[in-house]
PDB file of C-alpha atoms in Angstrom:
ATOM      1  CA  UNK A 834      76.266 -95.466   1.678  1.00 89.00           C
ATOM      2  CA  UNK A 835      74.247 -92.917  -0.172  1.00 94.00           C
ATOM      3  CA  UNK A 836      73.228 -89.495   0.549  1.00 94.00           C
ATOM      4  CA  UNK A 837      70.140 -90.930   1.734  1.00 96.00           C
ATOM      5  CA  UNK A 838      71.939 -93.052   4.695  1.00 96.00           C
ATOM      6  CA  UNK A 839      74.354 -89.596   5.298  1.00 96.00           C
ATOM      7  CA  UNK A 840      71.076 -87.353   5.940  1.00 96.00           C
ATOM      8  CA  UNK A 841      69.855 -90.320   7.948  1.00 97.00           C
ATOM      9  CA  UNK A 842      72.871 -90.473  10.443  1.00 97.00           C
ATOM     10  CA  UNK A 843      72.914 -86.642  10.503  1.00 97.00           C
ATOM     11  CA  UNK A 844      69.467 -86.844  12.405  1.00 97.00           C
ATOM     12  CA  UNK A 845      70.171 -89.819  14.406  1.00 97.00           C
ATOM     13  CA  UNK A 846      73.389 -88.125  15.906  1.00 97.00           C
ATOM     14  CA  UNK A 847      71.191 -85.535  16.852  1.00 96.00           C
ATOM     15  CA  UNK A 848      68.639 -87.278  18.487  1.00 96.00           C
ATOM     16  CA  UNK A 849      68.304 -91.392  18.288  1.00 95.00           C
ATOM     17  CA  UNK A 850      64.994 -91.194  19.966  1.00 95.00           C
ATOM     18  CA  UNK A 851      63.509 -89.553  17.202  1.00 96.00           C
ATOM     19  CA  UNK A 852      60.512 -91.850  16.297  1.00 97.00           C
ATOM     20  CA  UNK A 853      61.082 -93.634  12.707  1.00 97.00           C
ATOM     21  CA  UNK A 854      57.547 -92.305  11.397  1.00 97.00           C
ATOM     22  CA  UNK A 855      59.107 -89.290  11.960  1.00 97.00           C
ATOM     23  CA  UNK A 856      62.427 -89.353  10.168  1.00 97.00           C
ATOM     24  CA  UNK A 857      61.022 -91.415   7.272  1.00 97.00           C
ATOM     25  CA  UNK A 858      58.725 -88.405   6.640  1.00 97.00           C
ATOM     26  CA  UNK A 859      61.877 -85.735   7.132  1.00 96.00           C
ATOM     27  CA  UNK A 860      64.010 -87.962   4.709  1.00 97.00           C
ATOM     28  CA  UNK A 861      60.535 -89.058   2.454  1.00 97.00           C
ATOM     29  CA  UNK A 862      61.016 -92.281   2.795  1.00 97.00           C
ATOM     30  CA  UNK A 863      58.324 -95.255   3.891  1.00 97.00           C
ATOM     31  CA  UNK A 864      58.405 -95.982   7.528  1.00 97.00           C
ATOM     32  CA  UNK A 865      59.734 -99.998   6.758  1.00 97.00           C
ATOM     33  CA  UNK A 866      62.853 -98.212   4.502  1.00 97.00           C
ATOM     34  CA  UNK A 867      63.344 -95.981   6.898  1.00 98.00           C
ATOM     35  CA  UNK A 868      63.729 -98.917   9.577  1.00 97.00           C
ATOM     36  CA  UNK A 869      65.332-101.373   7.009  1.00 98.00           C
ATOM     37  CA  UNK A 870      68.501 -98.626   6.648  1.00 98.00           C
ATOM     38  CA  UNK A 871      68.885 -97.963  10.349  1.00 98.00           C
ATOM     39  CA  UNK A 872      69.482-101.523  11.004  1.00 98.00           C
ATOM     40  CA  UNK A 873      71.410-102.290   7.928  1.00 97.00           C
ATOM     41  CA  UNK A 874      74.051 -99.215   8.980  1.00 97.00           C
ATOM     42  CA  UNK A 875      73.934-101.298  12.656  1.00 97.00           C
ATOM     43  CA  UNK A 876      75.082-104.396  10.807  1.00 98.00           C
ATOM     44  CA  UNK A 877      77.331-102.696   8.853  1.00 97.00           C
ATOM     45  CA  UNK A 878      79.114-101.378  12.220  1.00 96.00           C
ATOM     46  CA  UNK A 879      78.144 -97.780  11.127  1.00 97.00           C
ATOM     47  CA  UNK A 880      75.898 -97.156  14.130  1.00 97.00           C
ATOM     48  CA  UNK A 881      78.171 -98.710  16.858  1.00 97.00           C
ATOM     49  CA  UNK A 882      75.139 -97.866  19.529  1.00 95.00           C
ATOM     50  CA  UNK A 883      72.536 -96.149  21.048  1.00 94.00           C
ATOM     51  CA  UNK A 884      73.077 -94.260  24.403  1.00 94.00           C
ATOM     52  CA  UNK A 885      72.024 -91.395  26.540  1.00 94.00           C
ATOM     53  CA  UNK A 886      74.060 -88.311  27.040  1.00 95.00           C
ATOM     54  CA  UNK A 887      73.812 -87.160  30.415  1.00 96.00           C
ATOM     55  CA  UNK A 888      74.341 -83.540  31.342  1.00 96.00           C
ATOM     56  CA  UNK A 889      77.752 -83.056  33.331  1.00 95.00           C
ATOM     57  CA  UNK A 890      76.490 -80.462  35.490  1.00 95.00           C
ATOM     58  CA  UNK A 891      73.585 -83.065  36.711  1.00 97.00           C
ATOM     59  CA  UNK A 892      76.527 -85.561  36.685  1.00 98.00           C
ATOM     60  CA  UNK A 893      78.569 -83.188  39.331  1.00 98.00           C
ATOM     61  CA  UNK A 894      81.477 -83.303  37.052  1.00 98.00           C
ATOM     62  CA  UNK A 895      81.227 -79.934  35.334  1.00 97.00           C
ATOM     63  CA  UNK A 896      85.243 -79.856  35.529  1.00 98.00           C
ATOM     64  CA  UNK A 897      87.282 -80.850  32.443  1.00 98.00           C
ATOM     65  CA  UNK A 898      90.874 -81.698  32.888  1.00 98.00           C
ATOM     66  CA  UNK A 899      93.149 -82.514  29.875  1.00 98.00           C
ATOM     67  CA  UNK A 900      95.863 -84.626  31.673  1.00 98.00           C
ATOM     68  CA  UNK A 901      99.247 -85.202  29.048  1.00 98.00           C
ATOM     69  CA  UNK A 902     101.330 -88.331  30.088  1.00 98.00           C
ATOM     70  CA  UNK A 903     105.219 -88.884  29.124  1.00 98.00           C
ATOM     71  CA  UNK A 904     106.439 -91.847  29.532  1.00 96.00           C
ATOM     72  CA  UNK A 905     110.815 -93.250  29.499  1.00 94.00           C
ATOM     73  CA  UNK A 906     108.663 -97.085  29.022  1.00 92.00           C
ATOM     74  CA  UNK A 907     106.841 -98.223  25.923  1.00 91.00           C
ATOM     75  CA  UNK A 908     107.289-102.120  27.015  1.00 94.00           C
ATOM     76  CA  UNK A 909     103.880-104.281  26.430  1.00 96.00           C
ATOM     77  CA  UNK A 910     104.147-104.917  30.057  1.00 96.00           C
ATOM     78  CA  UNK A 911     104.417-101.710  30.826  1.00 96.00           C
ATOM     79  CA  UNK A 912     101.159-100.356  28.821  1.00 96.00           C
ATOM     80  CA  UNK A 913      98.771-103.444  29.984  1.00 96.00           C
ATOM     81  CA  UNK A 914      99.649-102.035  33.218  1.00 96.00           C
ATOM     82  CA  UNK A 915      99.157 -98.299  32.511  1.00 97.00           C
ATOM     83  CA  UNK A 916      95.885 -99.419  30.235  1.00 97.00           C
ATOM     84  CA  UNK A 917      94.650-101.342  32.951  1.00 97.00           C
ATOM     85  CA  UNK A 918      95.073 -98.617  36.000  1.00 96.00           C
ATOM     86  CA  UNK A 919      93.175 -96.181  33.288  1.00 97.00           C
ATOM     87  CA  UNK A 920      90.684 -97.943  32.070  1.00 97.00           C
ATOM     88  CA  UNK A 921      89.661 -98.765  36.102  1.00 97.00           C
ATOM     89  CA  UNK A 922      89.217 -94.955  36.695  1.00 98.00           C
ATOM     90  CA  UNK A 923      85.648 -93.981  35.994  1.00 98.00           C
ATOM     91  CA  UNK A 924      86.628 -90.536  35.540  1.00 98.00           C
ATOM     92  CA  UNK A 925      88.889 -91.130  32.347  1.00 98.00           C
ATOM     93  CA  UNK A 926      86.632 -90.348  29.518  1.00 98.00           C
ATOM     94  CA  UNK A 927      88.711 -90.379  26.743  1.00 98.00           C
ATOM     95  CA  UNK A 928      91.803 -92.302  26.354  1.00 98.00           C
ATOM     96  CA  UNK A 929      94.764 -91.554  23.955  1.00 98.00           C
ATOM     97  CA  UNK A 930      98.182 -92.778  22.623  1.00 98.00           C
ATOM     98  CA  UNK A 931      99.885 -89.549  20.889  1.00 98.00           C
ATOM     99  CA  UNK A 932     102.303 -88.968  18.285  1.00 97.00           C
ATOM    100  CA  UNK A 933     105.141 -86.129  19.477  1.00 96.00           C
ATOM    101  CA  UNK A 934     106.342 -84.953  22.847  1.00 96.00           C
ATOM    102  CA  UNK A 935     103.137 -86.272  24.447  1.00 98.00           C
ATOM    103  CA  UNK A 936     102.836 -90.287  24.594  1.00 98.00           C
ATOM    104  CA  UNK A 937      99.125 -90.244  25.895  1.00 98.00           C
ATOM    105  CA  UNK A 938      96.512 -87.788  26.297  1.00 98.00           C
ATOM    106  CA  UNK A 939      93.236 -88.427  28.655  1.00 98.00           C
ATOM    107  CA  UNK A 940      90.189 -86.390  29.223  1.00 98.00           C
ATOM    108  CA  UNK A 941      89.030 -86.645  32.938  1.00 98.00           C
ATOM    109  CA  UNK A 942      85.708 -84.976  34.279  1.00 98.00           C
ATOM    110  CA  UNK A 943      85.409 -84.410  37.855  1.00 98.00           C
ATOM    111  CA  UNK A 944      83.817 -82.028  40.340  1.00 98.00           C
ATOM    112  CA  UNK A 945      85.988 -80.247  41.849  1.00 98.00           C
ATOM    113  CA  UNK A 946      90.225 -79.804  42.178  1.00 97.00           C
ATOM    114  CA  UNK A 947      89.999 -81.792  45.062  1.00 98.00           C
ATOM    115  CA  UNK A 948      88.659 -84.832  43.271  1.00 98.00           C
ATOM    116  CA  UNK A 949      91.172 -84.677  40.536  1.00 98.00           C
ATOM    117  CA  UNK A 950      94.017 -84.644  43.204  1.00 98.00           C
ATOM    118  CA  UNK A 951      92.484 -88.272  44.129  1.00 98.00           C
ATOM    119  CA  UNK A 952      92.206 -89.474  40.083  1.00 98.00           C
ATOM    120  CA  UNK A 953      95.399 -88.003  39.844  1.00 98.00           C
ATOM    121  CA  UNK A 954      97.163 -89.921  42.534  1.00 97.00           C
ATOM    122  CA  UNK A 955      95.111 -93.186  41.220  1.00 97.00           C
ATOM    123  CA  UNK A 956      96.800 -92.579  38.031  1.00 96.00           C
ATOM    124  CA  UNK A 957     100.727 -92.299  38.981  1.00 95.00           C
ATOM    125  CA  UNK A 958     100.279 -95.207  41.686  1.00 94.00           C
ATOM    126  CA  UNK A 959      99.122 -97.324  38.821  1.00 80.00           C
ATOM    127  CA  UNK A 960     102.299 -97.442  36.898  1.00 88.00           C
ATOM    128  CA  UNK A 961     105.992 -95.209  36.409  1.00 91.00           C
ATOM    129  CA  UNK A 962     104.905 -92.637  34.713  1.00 95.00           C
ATOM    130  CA  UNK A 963     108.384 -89.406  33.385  1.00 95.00           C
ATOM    131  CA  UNK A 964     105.777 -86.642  33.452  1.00 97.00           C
ATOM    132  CA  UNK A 965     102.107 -85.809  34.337  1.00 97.00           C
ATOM    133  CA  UNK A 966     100.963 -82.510  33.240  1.00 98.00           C
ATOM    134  CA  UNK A 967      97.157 -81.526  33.876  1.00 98.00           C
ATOM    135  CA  UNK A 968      95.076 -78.841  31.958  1.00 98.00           C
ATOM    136  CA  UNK A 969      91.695 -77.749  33.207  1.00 98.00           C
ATOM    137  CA  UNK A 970      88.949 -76.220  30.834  1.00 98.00           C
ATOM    138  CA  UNK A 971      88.547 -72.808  31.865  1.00 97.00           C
ATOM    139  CA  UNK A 972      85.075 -72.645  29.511  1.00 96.00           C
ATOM    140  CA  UNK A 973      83.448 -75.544  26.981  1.00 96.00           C
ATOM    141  CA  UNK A 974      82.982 -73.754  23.614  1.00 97.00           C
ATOM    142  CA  UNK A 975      82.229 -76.747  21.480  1.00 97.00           C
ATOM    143  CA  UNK A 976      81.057 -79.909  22.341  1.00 95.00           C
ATOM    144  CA  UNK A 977      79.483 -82.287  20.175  1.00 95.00           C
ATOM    145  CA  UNK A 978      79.551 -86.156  19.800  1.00 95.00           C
ATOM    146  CA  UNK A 979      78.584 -85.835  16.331  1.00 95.00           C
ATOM    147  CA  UNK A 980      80.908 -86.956  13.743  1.00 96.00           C
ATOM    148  CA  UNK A 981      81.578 -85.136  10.315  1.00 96.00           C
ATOM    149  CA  UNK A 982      79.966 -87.141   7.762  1.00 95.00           C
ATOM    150  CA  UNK A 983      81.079 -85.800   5.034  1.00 92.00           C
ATOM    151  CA  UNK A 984      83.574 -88.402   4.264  1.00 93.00           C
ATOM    152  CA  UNK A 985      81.617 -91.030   3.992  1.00 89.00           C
ATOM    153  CA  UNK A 986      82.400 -92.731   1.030  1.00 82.00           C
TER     154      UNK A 986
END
């Protein structure tokens, strides 16, 4: 991957619609190298996919809730179970197995308190659970699906 390919990826995270006429002129490239890079970096796996980002506040889930999960079971059995019962709650967007005091981490957006109290009560009927502890985001101030690209080797 060249600089090239990083200034390329930089724009697409920012806005995959953008038309490729337009991004092979930013980057000064032909409009068929332009093209022939984005779908070499989707065969590579680099560009995983293409989706829409939909406001949260259209969404009616403005609320962010941080939800820590301890656990006294780390049998297979036990996580297929605790995988599955996340994985079937809409509401868990991000899904996490920690290192330290805190075995698994989940971000849940919802509307309100009220609706958390019903993800919440999914969540501990799904599996035995030692502790639940729930944060909620008092204000966003940074949110970007971007990725740092300055690693790329």
């Amino acid at each position: 991957m060249d600089s090239t390919d990083r200034r390329l990826l930089e724009k697409l995270q920012q806005d995959a619609d953008v038309p490729v006429a337009d991004l092979a002129a930013e980057l000064a490239l032909s409009q068929t190298s332009c093209w022939r890079r984005i779908q070499r970096l989707k065969e590579a796996g680099v560009i995983t996919r293409n989706v829409a980002l939909v406001d949260r506040n259209h969404a009616n889930v403005s609320v962010t809730v941080f939800v820590a999960v301890r656990t006294s079971t780390h049998s297979q059995e036990w996580f297929d179970r605790f995988h599955a019962t996340v994985e079937a709650i809409s509401e868990v967007v991000e899904f996490y197995r920690m290192s330290g005091d805190v075995d698994y981490l989940l971000r849940v957006v919802v509307p309100d308190i009220a609706a958390y109290d019903k993800v919440y009560k999914r969540l501990i009927a799904g599996t035995q659970l030692l502790d639940v502890s729930s944060s909620f985001a008092m204000e966003e101030l940074k949110y970007t699906t971007a990725l740092p690209l300055g690693y790329v080797r």
